[in-house]
mmCIF file of C-alpha atoms in Angstrom:
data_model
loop_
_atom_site.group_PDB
_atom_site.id
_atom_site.type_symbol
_atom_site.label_atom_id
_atom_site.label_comp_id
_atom_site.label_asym_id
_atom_site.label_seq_id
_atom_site.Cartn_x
_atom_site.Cartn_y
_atom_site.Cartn_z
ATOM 1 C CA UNK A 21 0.000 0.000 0.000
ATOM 2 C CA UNK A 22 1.039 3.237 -0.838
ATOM 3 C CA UNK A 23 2.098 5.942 1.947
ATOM 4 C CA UNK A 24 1.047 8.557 -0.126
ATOM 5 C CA UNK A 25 -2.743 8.970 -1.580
ATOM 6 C CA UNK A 26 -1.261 10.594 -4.739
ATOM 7 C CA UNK A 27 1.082 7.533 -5.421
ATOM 8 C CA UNK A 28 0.437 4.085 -6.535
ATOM 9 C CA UNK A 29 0.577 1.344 -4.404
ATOM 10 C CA UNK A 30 3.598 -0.849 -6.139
ATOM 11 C CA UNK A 31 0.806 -2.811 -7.834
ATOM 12 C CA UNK A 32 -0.496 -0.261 -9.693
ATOM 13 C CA UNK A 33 2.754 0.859 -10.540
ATOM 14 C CA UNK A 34 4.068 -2.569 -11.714
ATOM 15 C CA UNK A 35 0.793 -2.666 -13.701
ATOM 16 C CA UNK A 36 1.358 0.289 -15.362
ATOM 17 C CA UNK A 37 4.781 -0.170 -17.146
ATOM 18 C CA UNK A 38 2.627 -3.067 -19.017
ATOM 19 C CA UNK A 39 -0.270 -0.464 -19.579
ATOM 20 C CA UNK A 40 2.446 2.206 -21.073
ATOM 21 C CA UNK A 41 3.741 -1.026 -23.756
ATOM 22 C CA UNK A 42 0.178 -1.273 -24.371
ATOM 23 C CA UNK A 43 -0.189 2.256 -25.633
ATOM 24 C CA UNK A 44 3.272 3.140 -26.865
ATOM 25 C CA UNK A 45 2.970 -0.061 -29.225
ATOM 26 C CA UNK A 46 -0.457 1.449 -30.664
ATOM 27 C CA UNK A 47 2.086 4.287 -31.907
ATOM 28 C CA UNK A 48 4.976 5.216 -34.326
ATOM 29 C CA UNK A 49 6.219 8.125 -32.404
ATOM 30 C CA UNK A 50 5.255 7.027 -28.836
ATOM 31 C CA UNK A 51 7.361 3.383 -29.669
ATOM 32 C CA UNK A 52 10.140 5.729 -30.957
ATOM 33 C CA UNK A 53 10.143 8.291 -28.204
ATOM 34 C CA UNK A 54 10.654 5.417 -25.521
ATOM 35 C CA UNK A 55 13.953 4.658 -27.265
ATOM 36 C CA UNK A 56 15.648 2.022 -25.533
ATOM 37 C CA UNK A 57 12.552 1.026 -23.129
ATOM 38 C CA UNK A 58 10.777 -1.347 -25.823
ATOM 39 C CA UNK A 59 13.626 -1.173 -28.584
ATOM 40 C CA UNK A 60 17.175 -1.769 -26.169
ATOM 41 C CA UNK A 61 20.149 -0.774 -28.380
ATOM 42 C CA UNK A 62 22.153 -4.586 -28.634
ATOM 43 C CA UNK A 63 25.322 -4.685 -26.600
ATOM 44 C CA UNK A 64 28.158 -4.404 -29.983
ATOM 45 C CA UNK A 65 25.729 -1.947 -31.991
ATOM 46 C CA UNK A 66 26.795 1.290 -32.761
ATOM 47 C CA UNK A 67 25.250 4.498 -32.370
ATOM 48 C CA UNK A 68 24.552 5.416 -36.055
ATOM 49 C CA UNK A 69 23.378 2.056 -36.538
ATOM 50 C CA UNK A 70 20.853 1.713 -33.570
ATOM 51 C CA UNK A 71 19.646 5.561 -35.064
ATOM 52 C CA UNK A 72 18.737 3.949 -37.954
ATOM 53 C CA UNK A 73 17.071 0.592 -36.312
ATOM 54 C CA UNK A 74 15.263 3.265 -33.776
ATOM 55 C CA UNK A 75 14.005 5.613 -37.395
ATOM 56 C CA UNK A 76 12.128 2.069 -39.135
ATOM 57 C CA UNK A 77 10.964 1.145 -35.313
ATOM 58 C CA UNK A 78 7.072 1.118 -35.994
ATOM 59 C CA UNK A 79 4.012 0.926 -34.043
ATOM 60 C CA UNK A 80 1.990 -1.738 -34.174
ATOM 61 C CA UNK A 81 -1.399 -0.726 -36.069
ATOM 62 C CA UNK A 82 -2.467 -4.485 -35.836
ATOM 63 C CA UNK A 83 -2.834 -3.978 -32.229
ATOM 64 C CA UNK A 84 -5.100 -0.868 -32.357
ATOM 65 C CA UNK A 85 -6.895 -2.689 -34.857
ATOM 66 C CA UNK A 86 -6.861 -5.585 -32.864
ATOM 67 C CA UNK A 87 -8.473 -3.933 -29.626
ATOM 68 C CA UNK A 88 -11.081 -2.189 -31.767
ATOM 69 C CA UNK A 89 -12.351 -5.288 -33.010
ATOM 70 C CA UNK A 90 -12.324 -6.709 -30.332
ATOM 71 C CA UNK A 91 -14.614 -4.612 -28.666
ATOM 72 C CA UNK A 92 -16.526 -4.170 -31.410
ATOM 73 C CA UNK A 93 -17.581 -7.865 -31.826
ATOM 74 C CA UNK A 94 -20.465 -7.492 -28.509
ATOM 75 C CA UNK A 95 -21.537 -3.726 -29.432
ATOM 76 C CA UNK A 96 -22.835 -4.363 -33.076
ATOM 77 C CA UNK A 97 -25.621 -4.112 -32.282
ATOM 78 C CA UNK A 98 -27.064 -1.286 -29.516
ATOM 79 C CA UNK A 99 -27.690 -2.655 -25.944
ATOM 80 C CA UNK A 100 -31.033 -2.603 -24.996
ATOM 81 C CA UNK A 101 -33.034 -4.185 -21.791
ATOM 82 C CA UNK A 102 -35.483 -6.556 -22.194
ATOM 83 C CA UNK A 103 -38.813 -5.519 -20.085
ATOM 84 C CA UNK A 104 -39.820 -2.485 -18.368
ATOM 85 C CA UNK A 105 -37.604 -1.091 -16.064
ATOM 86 C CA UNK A 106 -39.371 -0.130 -12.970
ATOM 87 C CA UNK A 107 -39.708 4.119 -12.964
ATOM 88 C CA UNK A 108 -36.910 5.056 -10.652
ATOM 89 C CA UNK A 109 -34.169 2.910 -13.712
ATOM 90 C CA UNK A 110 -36.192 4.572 -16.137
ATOM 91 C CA UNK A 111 -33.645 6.607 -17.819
ATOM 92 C CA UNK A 112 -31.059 4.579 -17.419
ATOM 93 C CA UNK A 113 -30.917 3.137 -21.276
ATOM 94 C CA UNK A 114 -30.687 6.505 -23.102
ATOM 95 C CA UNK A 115 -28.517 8.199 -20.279
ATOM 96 C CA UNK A 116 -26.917 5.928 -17.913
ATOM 97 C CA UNK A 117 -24.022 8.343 -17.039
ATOM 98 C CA UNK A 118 -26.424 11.370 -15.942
ATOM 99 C CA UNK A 119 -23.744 13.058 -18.394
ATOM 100 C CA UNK A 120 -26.092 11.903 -21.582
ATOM 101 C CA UNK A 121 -24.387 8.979 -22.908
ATOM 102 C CA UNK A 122 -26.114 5.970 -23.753
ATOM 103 C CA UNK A 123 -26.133 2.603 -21.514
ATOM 104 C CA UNK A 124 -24.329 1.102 -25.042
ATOM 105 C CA UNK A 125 -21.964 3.624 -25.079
ATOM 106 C CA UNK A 126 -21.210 3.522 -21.287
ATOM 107 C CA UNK A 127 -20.513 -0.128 -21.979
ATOM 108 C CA UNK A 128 -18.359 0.087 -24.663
ATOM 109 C CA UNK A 129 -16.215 2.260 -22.842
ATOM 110 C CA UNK A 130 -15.914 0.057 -19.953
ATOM 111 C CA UNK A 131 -15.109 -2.662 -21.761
ATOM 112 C CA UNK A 132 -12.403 -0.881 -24.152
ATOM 113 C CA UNK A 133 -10.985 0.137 -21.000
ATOM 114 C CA UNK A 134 -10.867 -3.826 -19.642
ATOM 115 C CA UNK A 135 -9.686 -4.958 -23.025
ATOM 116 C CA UNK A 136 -6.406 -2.422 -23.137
ATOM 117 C CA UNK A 137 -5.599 -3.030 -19.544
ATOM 118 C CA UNK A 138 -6.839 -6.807 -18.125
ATOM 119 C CA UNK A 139 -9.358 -5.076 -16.005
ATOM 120 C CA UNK A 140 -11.890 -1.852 -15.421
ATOM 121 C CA UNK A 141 -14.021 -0.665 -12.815
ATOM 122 C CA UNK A 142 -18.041 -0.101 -13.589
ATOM 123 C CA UNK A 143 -19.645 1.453 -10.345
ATOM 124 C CA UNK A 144 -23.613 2.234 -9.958
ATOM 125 C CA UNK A 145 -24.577 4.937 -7.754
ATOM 126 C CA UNK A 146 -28.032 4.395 -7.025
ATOM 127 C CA UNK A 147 -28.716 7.838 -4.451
ATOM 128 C CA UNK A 148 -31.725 7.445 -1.664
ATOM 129 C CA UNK A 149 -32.535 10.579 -1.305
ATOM 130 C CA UNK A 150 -34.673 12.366 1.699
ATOM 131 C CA UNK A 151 -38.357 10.998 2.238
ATOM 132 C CA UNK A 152 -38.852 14.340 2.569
ATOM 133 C CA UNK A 153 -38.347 14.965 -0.485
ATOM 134 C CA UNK A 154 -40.913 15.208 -3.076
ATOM 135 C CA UNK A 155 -41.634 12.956 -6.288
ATOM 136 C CA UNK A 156 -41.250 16.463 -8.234
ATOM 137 C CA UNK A 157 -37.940 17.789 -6.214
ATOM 138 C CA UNK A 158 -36.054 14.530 -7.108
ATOM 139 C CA UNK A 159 -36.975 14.463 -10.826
ATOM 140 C CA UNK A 160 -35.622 18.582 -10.902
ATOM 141 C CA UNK A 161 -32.694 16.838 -9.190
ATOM 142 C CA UNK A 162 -32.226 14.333 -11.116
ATOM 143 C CA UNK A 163 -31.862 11.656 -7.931
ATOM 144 C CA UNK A 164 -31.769 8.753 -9.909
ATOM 145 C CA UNK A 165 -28.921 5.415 -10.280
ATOM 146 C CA UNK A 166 -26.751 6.083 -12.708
ATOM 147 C CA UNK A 167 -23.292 4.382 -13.911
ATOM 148 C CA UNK A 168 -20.125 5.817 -13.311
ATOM 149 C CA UNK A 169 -16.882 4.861 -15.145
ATOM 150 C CA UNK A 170 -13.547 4.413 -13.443
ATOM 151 C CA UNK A 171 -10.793 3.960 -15.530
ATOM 152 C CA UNK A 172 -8.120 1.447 -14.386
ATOM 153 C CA UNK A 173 -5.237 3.882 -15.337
ATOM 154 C CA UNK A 174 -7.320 6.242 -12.319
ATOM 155 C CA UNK A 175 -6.563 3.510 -9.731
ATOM 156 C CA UNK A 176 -4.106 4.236 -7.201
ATOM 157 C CA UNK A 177 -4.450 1.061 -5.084
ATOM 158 C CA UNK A 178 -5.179 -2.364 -5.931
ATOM 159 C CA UNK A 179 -5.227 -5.727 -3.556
ATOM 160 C CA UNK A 180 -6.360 -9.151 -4.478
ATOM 161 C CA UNK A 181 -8.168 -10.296 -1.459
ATOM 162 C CA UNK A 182 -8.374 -14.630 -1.763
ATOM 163 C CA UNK A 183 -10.675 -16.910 0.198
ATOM 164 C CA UNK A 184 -8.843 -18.738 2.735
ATOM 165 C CA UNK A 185 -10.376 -21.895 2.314
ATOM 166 C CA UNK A 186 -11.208 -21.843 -1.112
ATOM 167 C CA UNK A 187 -8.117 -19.796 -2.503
ATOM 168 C CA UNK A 188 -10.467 -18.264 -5.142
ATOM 169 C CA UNK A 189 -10.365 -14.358 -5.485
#
C-alpha cells in the first residue's frame, strides 16, 4: 500500500509499465520516443546504426486494430433491456451516465478500457434521497442510479483479497 494517496501502491505501478507497452505499441512516435525502453540498443551496436534501427521502429497498427475489433464484436448491435424497467431505472438506457451517454456507449467504454488493460471498474450509484423529499424535487434533481466509469489507469491502489479456504479471489 502506498504511503502517499497521490502515489500508486507498487501494484499499480508494476501494472502500469505493461499499460504504457500497451499504448506506446499502438504508436509510431510514442514506440520511438521510448527509445531504448521497448527497442534496447544490442550490446556491440553502434550508435549510427541503432539511429537507424530506432528511425524504421514502428508501431503496431495491428494492435489498435486488434483492440477495436475486439470490442466491437459485442456492441454491433445497440444494448437494450429486455422488459420495463421499474420508474426510478427509467432513464437509465438513453442516459446511464447522468452526463447523456447511452447505456451502449457507457458499456463500450468500460469494456475498451478492460480490453487495453486486463481489467476496469463499472460502479452504480443508485442515491436514496430524503423521504422528505418530493416525487417532483427529485426528478428537478435528477436523484436517480446512474453508472459511473472508473478507468483502471485512475486507480491508485489495488489488492487481491483470496478466500482462505477456497483460494479463489
Amino acid at each position: 500500500m502506498s504511503k502517499h494517496l497521490d502515489q500508486p501502491s507498487d501494484t499499480v505501478a508494476r501494472m502500469r509499465v505493461g499499460w504504457k507497452l500497451i499504448h506506446d505499441v499502438q504508436s509510431n512516435k510514442k514506440m520511438r520516443d521510448a527509445r531504448e525502453t521497448w527497442t534496447p540498443k544490442a550490446q556491440r551496436e553502434k550508435t549510427p546504426a541503432y539511429t537507424r534501427r530506432l528511425e524504421r521502429t514502428f508501431g503496431l497498427k495491428a494492435t489498435k486494430l486488434a483492440i477495436r475489433s475486439v470490442v466491437a464484436k459485442p456492441f454491433s448491435q445497440p444494448l437494450s433491456i429486455n422488459g420495463e424497467l421499474p420508474v426510478k431505472l427509467g432513464r437509465l438506457e438513453q442516459d446511464a451516465d447522468k452526463k447523456g451517454l447511452t447505456l451502449h456507449q457507457v458499456a463500450r467504454r468500460w469494456y475498451k478500457d478492460a480490453v487495453e488493460h486486463a481489467w476496469s471498474v463499472m460502479l452504480m450509484d443508485h442515491p436514496r434521497p430524503s423521504e422528505e423529499l418530493t416525487d417532483g424535487v427529485k426528478e428537478k434533481l435528477d436523484v436517480r442510479a446512474y453508472y459511473r466509469h472508473l478507468k483502471a489507469t485512475c486507480v491508485l491502489e489495488l489488492r487481491e483479497v483470496r478466500d482462505p479456504v477456497t483460494g479463489q479471489s
